[in-house]
XYZ file of C-alpha atoms in Angstrom:
67
model
C 108.378 92.499 87.967
C 108.297 96.077 89.179
C 111.227 98.298 89.874
C 110.940 101.279 92.202
C 112.092 103.062 95.311
C 110.746 104.880 98.341
C 109.658 108.469 98.109
C 110.586 109.092 101.753
C 113.691 107.037 102.385
C 113.609 107.874 106.118
C 111.249 104.892 106.607
C 113.647 102.585 104.729
C 116.448 103.497 107.066
C 114.379 102.383 110.017
C 113.423 98.968 108.649
C 109.876 99.893 107.707
C 108.892 96.280 106.993
C 105.209 95.945 106.106
C 105.217 99.378 104.502
C 103.125 99.858 101.368
C 104.231 99.787 97.712
C 101.971 102.271 95.977
C 101.664 103.092 92.266
C 99.232 105.758 91.115
C 97.636 105.822 94.544
C 96.925 102.071 94.436
C 98.685 99.730 96.866
C 99.935 96.605 95.169
C 102.511 95.291 97.612
C 104.212 95.496 101.001
C 107.891 95.658 101.930
C 108.852 92.170 103.040
C 112.663 92.205 103.333
C 115.693 94.413 102.877
C 118.975 92.785 101.880
C 121.990 94.232 103.671
C 122.416 96.231 106.815
C 120.763 99.607 106.979
C 123.768 101.177 108.678
C 126.557 99.564 106.580
C 127.563 102.852 104.911
C 125.564 102.534 101.678
C 123.388 105.366 100.537
C 119.603 104.989 100.390
C 118.443 103.367 97.169
C 121.394 100.919 97.112
C 119.600 98.091 98.793
C 117.764 95.198 97.207
C 114.246 94.895 98.573
C 111.623 92.192 98.299
C 107.976 93.219 98.038
C 105.023 90.846 98.408
C 101.847 91.354 96.354
C 98.870 92.421 98.442
C 96.411 90.614 96.140
C 97.830 87.233 97.249
C 96.902 88.038 100.893
C 93.687 90.007 100.283
C 91.294 87.248 101.433
C 93.311 86.730 104.651
C 93.555 90.482 105.328
C 89.830 90.966 104.815
C 88.945 87.934 106.965
C 91.318 89.006 109.757
C 90.647 92.742 109.810
C 87.191 92.982 108.249
C 88.551 95.639 105.869
């Protein structure tokens, strides 16, 4: 399990689903879901997020995009 937050929380406020999770310049996940409503009055960093590991989808990504 990894614990972290967004460097630029502006993206979080605009439901940046599919955004990267990067550690030491290596992407290891994507933002999959944010619990709660973005405009419910809570400050940034007070939302529970679910991130999916990129490695699980790597074969599909490469086959679909060629990257």
